[in-house]
XYZ file of C-alpha atoms in Angstrom:
355
model
C 11.768 12.694 56.727
C 12.622 12.428 53.039
C 15.852 14.172 52.073
C 15.362 17.106 49.744
C 18.977 17.544 48.720
C 20.494 15.260 46.113
C 23.815 14.999 47.938
C 25.330 14.481 51.367
C 28.584 16.370 51.072
C 30.205 14.865 47.973
C 28.098 11.671 47.959
C 25.238 11.676 45.413
C 21.889 10.391 46.653
C 20.411 7.922 46.679
C 23.334 5.554 47.209
C 22.676 2.569 44.960
C 22.926 -0.191 47.549
C 22.825 -0.648 51.291
C 24.039 -4.123 52.265
C 22.535 -5.454 55.491
C 24.364 -8.433 56.964
C 21.626 -10.396 58.706
C 24.193 -13.000 59.763
C 27.823 -13.854 59.034
C 27.330 -17.576 59.590
C 27.675 -19.579 56.370
C 27.033 -23.179 55.305
C 29.745 -23.048 52.592
C 33.514 -22.612 52.934
C 34.517 -21.291 49.500
C 38.248 -21.118 48.799
C 37.832 -17.762 47.051
C 36.013 -16.270 50.062
C 37.782 -15.037 53.244
C 35.123 -16.533 55.546
C 37.653 -18.826 57.245
C 39.956 -15.855 57.926
C 37.296 -13.656 59.469
C 38.332 -12.709 63.011
C 35.257 -10.766 64.071
C 32.611 -12.651 66.079
C 29.855 -14.642 64.402
C 26.355 -13.511 65.096
C 22.821 -12.737 63.997
C 21.345 -9.243 63.676
C 18.443 -8.645 66.080
C 15.258 -8.218 64.085
C 14.626 -4.920 65.895
C 17.890 -3.547 64.474
C 17.025 -4.717 60.968
C 13.614 -3.060 61.178
C 15.094 0.185 62.527
C 17.527 0.335 59.594
C 14.677 -0.268 57.154
C 12.602 2.425 58.864
C 15.349 4.984 58.278
C 15.922 3.819 54.709
C 12.210 4.266 54.004
C 12.012 7.608 55.779
C 15.032 9.250 54.149
C 15.134 7.406 50.809
C 18.924 7.771 51.036
C 19.446 4.343 49.438
C 17.968 2.894 46.265
C 18.076 -0.822 47.099
C 18.652 -2.898 50.233
C 20.628 -6.110 49.727
C 20.568 -8.784 52.387
C 24.205 -9.848 52.247
C 27.748 -8.864 53.240
C 29.308 -12.039 54.577
C 27.429 -15.191 55.527
C 24.379 -16.955 54.106
C 21.186 -14.919 54.701
C 18.845 -17.915 54.345
C 20.250 -19.071 57.709
C 18.622 -16.006 59.298
C 15.534 -17.189 61.218
C 13.514 -14.023 60.569
C 14.350 -13.592 56.877
C 10.756 -13.725 55.629
C 9.600 -11.242 58.280
C 12.370 -8.771 57.362
C 11.616 -9.055 53.633
C 7.910 -8.445 54.289
C 8.691 -5.459 56.537
C 10.832 -3.895 53.805
C 8.170 -4.509 51.164
C 5.557 -2.839 53.368
C 7.894 0.168 53.516
C 8.102 0.210 49.679
C 11.836 -0.567 49.783
C 13.355 -2.419 46.829
C 15.149 -5.496 48.157
C 17.569 -8.131 46.885
C 18.666 -11.407 48.445
C 22.086 -12.914 47.650
C 22.293 -16.621 48.453
C 24.145 -19.787 47.490
C 20.699 -21.327 47.019
C 21.186 -24.541 48.990
C 18.475 -23.750 51.554
C 16.174 -22.049 49.084
C 13.686 -24.905 48.958
C 10.164 -24.632 47.585
C 8.588 -23.360 50.800
C 11.212 -20.731 51.613
C 11.265 -19.555 47.994
C 7.473 -19.238 47.985
C 7.513 -17.423 51.320
C 10.085 -14.789 50.379
C 8.423 -14.197 47.000
C 5.051 -13.797 48.733
C 6.720 -11.463 51.260
C 7.744 -9.173 48.400
C 11.432 -9.733 47.654
C 12.366 -7.692 44.588
C 15.180 -9.838 43.247
C 17.257 -12.876 44.149
C 20.883 -13.496 43.203
C 22.009 -17.107 43.373
C 25.783 -17.245 43.671
C 26.274 -20.346 41.562
C 29.840 -19.152 40.858
C 31.281 -22.669 40.252
C 29.311 -24.151 37.341
C 30.624 -27.728 37.149
C 31.630 -30.588 39.416
C 35.350 -29.788 39.305
C 34.995 -26.149 40.341
C 32.222 -26.964 42.845
C 34.938 -28.662 44.909
C 36.158 -25.134 45.734
C 32.969 -24.395 47.693
C 33.621 -26.540 50.777
C 29.966 -27.588 50.732
C 29.206 -30.417 53.136
C 26.310 -32.823 52.759
C 25.444 -31.972 49.157
C 26.868 -33.193 45.848
C 27.268 -31.034 42.772
C 24.480 -32.913 40.972
C 22.066 -32.296 43.841
C 23.121 -28.653 43.997
C 22.683 -28.210 40.244
C 19.237 -29.822 40.388
C 18.235 -27.377 43.138
C 19.365 -24.343 41.117
C 17.682 -25.581 37.932
C 14.454 -26.202 39.839
C 14.543 -22.656 41.237
C 15.343 -21.156 37.830
C 12.412 -22.912 36.146
C 10.099 -21.074 38.551
C 11.136 -17.839 36.822
C 10.387 -18.907 33.266
C 6.872 -17.610 33.832
C 6.703 -13.883 33.006
C 3.778 -13.092 35.312
C 5.636 -12.732 38.619
C 7.394 -9.609 39.871
C 10.453 -11.131 41.575
C 13.555 -11.396 39.368
C 16.290 -14.028 39.539
C 19.938 -13.682 38.489
C 22.247 -16.685 38.462
C 25.800 -15.499 39.069
C 28.936 -17.071 37.543
C 32.590 -16.282 38.233
C 35.379 -15.942 35.698
C 39.112 -15.957 36.461
C 40.854 -14.273 33.484
C 43.316 -12.430 35.735
C 45.166 -15.716 36.351
C 46.481 -15.516 32.786
C 48.052 -12.066 33.017
C 51.786 -11.455 33.257
C 51.117 -10.390 36.827
C 48.431 -12.914 37.861
C 45.865 -12.366 40.599
C 44.923 -15.408 42.682
C 46.659 -17.879 40.310
C 45.736 -20.894 42.441
C 42.018 -20.832 41.625
C 40.724 -21.488 38.118
C 37.016 -21.289 37.263
C 36.664 -19.862 33.742
C 39.981 -18.441 32.592
C 38.876 -17.686 29.020
C 35.782 -16.304 27.359
C 35.278 -19.544 25.435
C 35.149 -21.594 28.658
C 32.741 -19.128 30.265
C 30.493 -19.203 27.194
C 30.456 -22.991 27.271
C 29.356 -22.988 30.919
C 26.531 -20.557 30.191
C 25.337 -22.577 27.201
C 25.223 -25.766 29.269
C 23.278 -24.083 32.055
C 20.916 -22.477 29.572
C 20.067 -25.917 28.180
C 19.599 -27.345 31.674
C 17.006 -24.681 32.406
C 15.011 -24.158 29.188
C 15.090 -27.555 27.448
C 11.533 -28.947 27.093
C 9.990 -25.690 28.316
C 8.011 -23.000 26.446
C 11.184 -20.857 26.386
C 13.155 -23.373 24.359
C 12.377 -21.386 21.215
C 14.372 -18.456 22.656
C 17.574 -20.458 22.767
C 18.990 -18.931 19.592
C 18.417 -15.392 20.848
C 20.059 -16.128 24.197
C 23.031 -17.827 22.514
C 23.610 -14.638 20.516
C 23.907 -12.753 23.807
C 26.267 -15.363 25.218
C 28.563 -15.071 22.198
C 29.096 -11.379 23.010
C 30.361 -11.840 26.572
C 33.941 -11.212 27.655
C 35.605 -12.536 30.799
C 37.286 -9.225 31.668
C 34.003 -7.461 32.395
C 30.667 -7.993 34.056
C 28.099 -9.498 31.693
C 24.344 -9.911 31.842
C 22.537 -12.418 29.632
C 18.765 -11.982 29.650
C 16.716 -15.169 29.281
C 13.368 -13.499 29.877
C 12.034 -10.558 31.853
C 12.520 -12.341 35.187
C 15.535 -14.592 34.669
C 19.110 -13.744 33.696
C 22.701 -14.957 33.945
C 25.316 -12.624 35.369
C 29.097 -13.011 35.252
C 31.783 -11.146 37.145
C 35.541 -11.308 37.524
C 36.883 -13.119 40.579
C 39.104 -10.969 42.786
C 41.763 -12.005 45.276
C 40.148 -10.683 48.451
C 40.428 -14.026 50.285
C 44.251 -13.907 50.164
C 45.045 -10.268 49.408
C 45.008 -9.026 53.008
C 47.199 -11.870 54.299
C 50.382 -10.486 52.793
C 52.396 -7.325 53.238
C 51.683 -4.990 50.336
C 53.200 -1.989 48.661
C 50.479 0.503 49.511
C 48.532 2.304 46.793
C 48.873 6.055 46.347
C 46.543 6.637 43.402
C 43.604 4.759 41.913
C 39.835 4.693 41.933
C 37.025 2.795 43.635
C 33.319 3.726 43.461
C 33.116 2.399 47.010
C 30.705 4.223 49.224
C 29.378 6.348 46.375
C 27.839 3.111 45.108
C 27.291 0.997 48.234
C 27.986 0.590 51.928
C 27.159 -2.033 54.520
C 25.888 -2.530 58.043
C 27.221 -5.671 59.720
C 25.137 -7.950 61.925
C 26.257 -6.112 65.104
C 25.405 -2.678 63.674
C 28.937 -1.668 62.634
C 29.191 0.272 59.372
C 31.626 -0.642 56.623
C 32.225 1.408 53.476
C 34.039 -1.301 51.506
C 32.542 -4.392 49.857
C 35.859 -6.235 50.423
C 35.952 -5.389 54.130
C 35.012 -8.843 55.407
C 36.437 -8.235 58.878
C 34.981 -4.811 59.600
C 38.321 -3.031 59.482
C 36.735 0.175 58.145
C 34.146 0.136 60.951
C 34.433 3.315 63.007
C 30.741 3.896 63.708
C 27.777 1.780 64.763
C 24.148 2.149 63.749
C 23.059 2.138 67.399
C 24.470 5.629 67.894
C 24.954 6.926 64.342
C 22.048 7.098 61.883
C 22.705 6.448 58.181
C 22.632 10.123 57.188
C 25.078 11.072 59.931
C 27.397 8.236 58.946
C 27.514 9.269 55.295
C 28.374 12.785 56.446
C 31.285 11.771 58.713
C 34.700 13.182 57.883
C 36.292 9.783 57.276
C 33.656 8.793 54.726
C 33.663 12.156 52.991
C 37.478 12.186 52.809
C 37.540 8.735 51.183
C 35.145 9.869 48.451
C 36.918 13.193 47.910
C 40.188 11.330 47.526
C 38.876 8.886 44.930
C 37.258 11.725 43.005
C 40.825 13.049 42.567
C 42.212 9.523 41.979
C 43.922 9.688 45.357
C 43.833 6.853 47.912
C 43.596 8.256 51.444
C 42.327 5.545 53.810
C 44.798 2.913 55.132
C 42.456 0.030 54.229
C 42.002 1.374 50.700
C 45.773 1.786 50.360
C 46.227 -1.883 51.192
C 43.283 -3.012 49.066
C 44.520 -1.238 45.920
C 48.155 -2.049 46.650
C 49.963 -5.285 45.864
C 52.951 -7.450 46.766
C 55.554 -5.456 44.818
C 55.893 -2.059 43.137
C 55.191 -3.295 39.611
C 52.063 -5.202 40.646
C 50.877 -2.241 42.711
C 51.281 0.213 39.815
C 49.437 -2.120 37.442
C 46.616 -2.583 39.949
C 46.244 1.136 40.618
C 46.096 1.969 36.906
C 43.797 -1.001 36.383
C 41.388 0.258 39.043
C 40.907 3.501 37.131
C 40.539 1.765 33.768
C 38.140 -0.859 35.127
C 35.844 1.270 37.263
C 35.862 4.371 35.076
C 35.586 2.661 31.712
C 35.395 -1.135 31.461
C 32.729 -1.636 34.101
C 30.507 0.984 32.503
C 30.997 -0.566 29.090
């Protein structure tokens, strides 16, 4: 049944994103990703589970978009096209997040024909030097770049419905007095990030009908800033997206001063279901440490209404951090860092991200 109320407890509906982890196997080993530190088992979601989740999402309309990604590389999932088609038949908006290596012509055609709404290619590392951070075996940066450019050129035609975003990382937090993840540098300054985007723009649109839009796109690029998320629109189907790199791959290895106050949109904005059916309410919860319920015995609506989930949201609405995982996530290695991070979480999520 479709929900008539616009809230479940204190959570507004629909929740923007439900992340479905079709698999947590991955063909990359990125240094800025905690994949190598994941202790939970590797596996593949049974297609029956994926379809049951999509059935409930379609029936209740409790979520706006379904994204096929938490950890892992979803193009490794053997039934990806079938799941995308099933969601499209249910009129569910879908998004696929991928590193793009396996997104060859046939698979790309198949998932577009199946009805995928949008694709995010996590390019992240835009040149040969930073590509070395990806731990990609059997493919050079030049071959990888050629694959991404080839995919992007498919979206220069305005007639299709599927949209493509190419995602870049920036690392401005390395340059702060209290740096976050100082070991990894991708684009520390706005000028470096702009230069990467300009080079990739030329790779994609040179000698194409969209070459005459270069000046307009460059004007957008000149307005970006590394300390926030940016979207640069190339045409109606193709865009660049940038986001700030966090420290989640190393943050949970150390003993932290726990957070007391702060803010995270968390489950008000998105939640996930891991390949084995476990729920997680945190996008940084790579190991399922917030998993207290499983889809097999707890439907989506019931999960959103559980006391633990409701208490987390109520706490953040008062700028209070109540869950142990959230306390560690928003905490840091010493008191000064922790205070800066807690204040920063409010500034970023309540103001900068919206801007």
